[in-house]
XYZ file of N, CA and C in Angstrom:
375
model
N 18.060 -8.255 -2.789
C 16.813 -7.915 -3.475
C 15.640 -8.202 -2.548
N 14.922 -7.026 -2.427
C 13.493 -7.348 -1.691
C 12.656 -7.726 -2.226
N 11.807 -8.752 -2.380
C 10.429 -8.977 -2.813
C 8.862 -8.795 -2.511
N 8.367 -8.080 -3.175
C 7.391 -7.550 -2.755
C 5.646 -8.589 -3.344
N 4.861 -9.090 -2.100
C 3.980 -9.673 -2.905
C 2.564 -9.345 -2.184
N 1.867 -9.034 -3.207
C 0.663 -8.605 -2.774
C -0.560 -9.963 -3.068
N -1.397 -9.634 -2.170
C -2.705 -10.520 -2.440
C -3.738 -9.494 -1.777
N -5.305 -10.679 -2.009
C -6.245 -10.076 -1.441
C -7.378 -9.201 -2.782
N -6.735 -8.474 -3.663
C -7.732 -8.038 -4.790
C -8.875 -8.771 -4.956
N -9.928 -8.143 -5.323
C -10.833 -8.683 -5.543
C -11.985 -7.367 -6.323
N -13.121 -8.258 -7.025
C -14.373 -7.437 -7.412
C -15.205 -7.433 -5.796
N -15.852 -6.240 -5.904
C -16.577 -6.311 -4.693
C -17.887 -5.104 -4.692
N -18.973 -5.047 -4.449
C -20.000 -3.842 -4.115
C -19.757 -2.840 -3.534
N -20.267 -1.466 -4.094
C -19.662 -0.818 -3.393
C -20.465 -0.626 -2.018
N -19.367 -0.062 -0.971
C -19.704 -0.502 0.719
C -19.384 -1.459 1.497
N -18.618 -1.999 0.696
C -18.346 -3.689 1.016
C -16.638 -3.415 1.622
N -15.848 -4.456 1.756
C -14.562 -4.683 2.283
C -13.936 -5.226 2.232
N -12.870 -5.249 1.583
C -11.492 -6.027 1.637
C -10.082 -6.066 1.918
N -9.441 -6.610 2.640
C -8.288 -6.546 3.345
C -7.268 -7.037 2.040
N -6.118 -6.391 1.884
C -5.137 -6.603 0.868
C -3.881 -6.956 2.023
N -2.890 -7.914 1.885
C -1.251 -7.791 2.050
C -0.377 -7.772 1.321
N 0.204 -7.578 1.685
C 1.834 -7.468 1.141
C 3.057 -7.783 1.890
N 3.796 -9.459 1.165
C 4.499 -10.231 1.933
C 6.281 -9.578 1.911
N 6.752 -9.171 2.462
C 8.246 -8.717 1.850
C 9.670 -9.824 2.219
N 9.912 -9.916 1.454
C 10.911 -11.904 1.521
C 11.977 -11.281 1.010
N 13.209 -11.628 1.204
C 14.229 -11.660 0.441
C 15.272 -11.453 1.598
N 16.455 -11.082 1.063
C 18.074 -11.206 1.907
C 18.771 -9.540 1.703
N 17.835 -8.454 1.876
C 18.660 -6.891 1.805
C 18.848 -7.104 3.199
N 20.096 -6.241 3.472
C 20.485 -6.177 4.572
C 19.376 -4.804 5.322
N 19.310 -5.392 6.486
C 18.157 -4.054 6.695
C 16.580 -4.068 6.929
N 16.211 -5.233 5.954
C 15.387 -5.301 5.001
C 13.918 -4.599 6.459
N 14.322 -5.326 7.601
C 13.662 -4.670 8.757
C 13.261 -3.454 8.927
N 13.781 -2.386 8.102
C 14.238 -0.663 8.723
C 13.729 -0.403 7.009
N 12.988 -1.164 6.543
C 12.175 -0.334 5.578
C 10.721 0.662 5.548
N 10.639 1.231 5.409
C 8.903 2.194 5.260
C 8.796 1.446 4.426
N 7.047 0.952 4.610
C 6.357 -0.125 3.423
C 4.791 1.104 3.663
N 4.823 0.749 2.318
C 3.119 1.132 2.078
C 2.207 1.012 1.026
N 1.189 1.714 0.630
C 0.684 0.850 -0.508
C 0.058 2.206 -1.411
N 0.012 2.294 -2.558
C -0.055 2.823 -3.809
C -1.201 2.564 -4.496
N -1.897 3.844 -4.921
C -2.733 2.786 -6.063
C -2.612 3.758 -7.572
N -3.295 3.326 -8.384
C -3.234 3.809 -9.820
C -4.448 3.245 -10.577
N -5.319 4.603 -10.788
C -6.671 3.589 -11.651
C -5.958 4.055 -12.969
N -7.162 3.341 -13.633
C -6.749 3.449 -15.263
C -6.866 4.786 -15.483
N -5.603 5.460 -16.332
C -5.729 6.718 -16.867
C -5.349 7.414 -15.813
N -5.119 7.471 -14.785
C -4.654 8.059 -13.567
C -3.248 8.386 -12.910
N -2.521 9.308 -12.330
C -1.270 8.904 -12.053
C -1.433 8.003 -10.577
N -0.853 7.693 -10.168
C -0.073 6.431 -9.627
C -0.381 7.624 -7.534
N -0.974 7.094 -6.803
C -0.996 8.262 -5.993
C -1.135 7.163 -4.635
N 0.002 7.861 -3.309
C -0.221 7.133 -2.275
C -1.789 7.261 -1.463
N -1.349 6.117 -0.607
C -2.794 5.682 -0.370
C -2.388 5.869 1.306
N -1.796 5.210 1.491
C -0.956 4.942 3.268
C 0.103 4.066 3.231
N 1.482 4.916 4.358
C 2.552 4.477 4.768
C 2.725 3.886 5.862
N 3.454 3.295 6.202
C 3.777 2.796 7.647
C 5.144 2.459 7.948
N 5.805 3.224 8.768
C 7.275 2.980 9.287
C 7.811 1.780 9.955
N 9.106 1.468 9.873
C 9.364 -0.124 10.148
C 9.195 -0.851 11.654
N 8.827 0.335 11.967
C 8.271 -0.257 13.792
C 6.958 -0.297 13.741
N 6.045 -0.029 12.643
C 4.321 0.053 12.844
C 3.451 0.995 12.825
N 4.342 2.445 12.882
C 3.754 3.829 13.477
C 3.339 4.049 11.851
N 2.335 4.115 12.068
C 1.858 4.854 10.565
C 2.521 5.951 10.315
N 2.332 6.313 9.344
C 3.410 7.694 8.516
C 2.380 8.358 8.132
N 1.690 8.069 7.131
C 0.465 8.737 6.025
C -0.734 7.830 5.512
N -1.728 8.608 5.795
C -2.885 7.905 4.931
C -3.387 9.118 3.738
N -4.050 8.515 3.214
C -4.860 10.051 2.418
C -5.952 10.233 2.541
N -6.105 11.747 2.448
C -7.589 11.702 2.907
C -8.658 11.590 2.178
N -8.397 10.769 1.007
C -9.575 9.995 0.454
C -10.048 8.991 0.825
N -8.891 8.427 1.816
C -9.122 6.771 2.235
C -9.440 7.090 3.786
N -8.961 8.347 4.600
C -9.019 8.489 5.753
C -10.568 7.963 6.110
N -10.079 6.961 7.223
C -11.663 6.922 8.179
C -12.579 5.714 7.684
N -11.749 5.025 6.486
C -12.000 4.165 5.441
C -11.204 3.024 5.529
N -10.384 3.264 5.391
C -8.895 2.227 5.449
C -7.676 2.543 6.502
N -7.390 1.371 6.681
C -5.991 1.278 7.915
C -5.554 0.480 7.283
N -3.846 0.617 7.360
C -2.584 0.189 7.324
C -2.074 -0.180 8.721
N -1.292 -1.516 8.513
C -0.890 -2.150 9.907
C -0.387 -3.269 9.277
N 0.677 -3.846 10.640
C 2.071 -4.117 10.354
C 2.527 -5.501 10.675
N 2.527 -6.716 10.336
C 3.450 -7.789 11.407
C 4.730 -7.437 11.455
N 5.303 -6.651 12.211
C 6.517 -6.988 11.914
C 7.270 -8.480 12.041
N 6.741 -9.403 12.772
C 7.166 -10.977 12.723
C 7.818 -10.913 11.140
N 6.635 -11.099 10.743
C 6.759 -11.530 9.118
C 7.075 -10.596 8.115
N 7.268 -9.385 8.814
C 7.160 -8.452 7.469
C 6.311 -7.852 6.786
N 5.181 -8.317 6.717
C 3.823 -7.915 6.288
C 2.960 -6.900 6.642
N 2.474 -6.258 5.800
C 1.740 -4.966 5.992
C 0.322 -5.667 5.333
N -0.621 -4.537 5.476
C -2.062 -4.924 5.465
C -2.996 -4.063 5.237
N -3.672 -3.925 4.393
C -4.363 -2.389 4.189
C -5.702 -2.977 3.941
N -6.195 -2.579 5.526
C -7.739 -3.351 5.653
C -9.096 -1.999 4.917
N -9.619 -2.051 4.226
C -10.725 -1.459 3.473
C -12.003 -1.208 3.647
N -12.579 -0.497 4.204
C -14.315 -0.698 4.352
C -14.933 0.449 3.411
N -15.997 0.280 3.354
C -16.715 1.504 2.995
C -16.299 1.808 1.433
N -16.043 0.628 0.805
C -15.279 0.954 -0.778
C -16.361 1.435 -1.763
N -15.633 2.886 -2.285
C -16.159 3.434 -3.162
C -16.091 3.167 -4.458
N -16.926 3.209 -5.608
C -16.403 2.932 -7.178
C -15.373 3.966 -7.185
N -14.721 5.007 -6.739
C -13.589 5.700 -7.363
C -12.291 4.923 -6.341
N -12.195 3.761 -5.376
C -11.378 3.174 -5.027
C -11.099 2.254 -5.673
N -11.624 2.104 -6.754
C -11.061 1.145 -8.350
C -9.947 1.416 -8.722
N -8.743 0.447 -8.772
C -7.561 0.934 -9.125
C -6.593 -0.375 -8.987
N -5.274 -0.339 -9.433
C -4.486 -1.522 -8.816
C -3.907 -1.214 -7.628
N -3.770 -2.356 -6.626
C -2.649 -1.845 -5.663
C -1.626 -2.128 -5.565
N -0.414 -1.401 -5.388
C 0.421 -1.859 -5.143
C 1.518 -1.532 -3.802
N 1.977 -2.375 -3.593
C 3.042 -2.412 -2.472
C 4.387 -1.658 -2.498
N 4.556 -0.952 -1.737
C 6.122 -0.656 -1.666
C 7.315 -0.547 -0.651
N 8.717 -0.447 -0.916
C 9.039 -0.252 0.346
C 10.357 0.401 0.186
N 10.805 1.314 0.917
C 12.361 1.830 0.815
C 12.371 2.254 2.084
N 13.809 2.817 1.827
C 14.648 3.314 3.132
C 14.375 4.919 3.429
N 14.383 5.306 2.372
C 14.192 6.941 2.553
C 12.534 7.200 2.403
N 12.035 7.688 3.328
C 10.656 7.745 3.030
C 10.810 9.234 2.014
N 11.734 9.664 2.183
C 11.728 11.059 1.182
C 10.402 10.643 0.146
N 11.129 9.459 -0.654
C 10.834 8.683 -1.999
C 9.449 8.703 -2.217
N 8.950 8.411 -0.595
C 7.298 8.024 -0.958
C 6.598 9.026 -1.216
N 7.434 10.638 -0.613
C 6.711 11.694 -0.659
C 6.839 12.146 -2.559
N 7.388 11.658 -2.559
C 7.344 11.481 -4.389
C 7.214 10.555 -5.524
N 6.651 9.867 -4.548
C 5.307 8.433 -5.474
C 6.755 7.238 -6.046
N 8.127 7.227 -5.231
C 8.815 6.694 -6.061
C 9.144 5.389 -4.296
N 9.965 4.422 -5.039
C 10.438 3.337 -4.144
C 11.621 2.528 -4.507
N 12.542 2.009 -3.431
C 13.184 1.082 -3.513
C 12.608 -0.024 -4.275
N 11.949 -0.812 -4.088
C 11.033 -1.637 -4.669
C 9.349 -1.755 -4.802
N 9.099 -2.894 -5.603
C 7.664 -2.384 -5.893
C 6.568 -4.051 -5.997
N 5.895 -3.912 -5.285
C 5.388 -5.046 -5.999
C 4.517 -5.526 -7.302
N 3.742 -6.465 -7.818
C 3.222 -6.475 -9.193
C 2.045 -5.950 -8.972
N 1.495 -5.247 -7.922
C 0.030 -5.036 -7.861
C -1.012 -5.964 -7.816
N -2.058 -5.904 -6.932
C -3.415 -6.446 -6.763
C -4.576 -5.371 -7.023
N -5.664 -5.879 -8.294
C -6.558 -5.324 -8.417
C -7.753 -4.927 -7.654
N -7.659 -3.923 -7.332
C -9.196 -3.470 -6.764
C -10.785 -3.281 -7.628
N -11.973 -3.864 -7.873
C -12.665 -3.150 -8.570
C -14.081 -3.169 -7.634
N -14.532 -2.135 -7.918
C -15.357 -1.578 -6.660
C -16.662 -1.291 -7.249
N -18.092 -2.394 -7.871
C -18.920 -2.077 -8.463
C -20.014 -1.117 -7.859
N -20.928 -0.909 -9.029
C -22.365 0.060 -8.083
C -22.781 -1.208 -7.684
């Protein structure tokens, strides 16, 4: 079982910045050779990627709502991914969450091996 843990949420102005992680712990075999990335979902919203990153660091996908805004990046030491934030808009209000599997197929369809509990984003005027 992989565990997925996020921190970093916070209230914040909009224009402002915050860096989120996501710790991945556990004993899957592999657990190295996962695509991790991060998700968000505002209220009333479906659930829509944000940015991926492959298990060596190479980014996969951002979106281009976040493009030019936010980066994804990697320890691989620890496992940890990082989705640093600037320029936050009130429509970047949402939870985040972490994910990670083997088949990136999955991500291209909002789905994952595992998931973490989410960290809140809220992004005032």
């Amino acid at each position: 079982q992989l565990k997925l843990m996020e921190s970093g949420g916070n209230s914040v102005q909009a224009g402002g910045s915050l860096i989120l992680s996501c710790a991945a712990s556990g004993s899957v075999s592999g657990s190295g050779t996962f695509y991790m990335g991060w998700f968000r979902q505002a209220l009333g919203k479906e659930r829509e990627g944000v940015a991926t990153i492959e298990p060596h660091g190479r980014v996969t996908s951002i979106a281009d709502a976040v493009k030019g805004r936010f980066t994804i990046s990697k320890d691989s030491a620890t496992n940890t991914i990082f989705l640093q934030m600037k320029s936050l808009k009130l429509e970047d209000t949402a939870t985040y969450y972490c994910a990670a599997t083997q088949d990136y197929l999955e991500f291209l369809h909002r789905k994952a091996d595992y998931w973490g509990q989410g960290t809140q984003v809220t992004v005032s005027a």
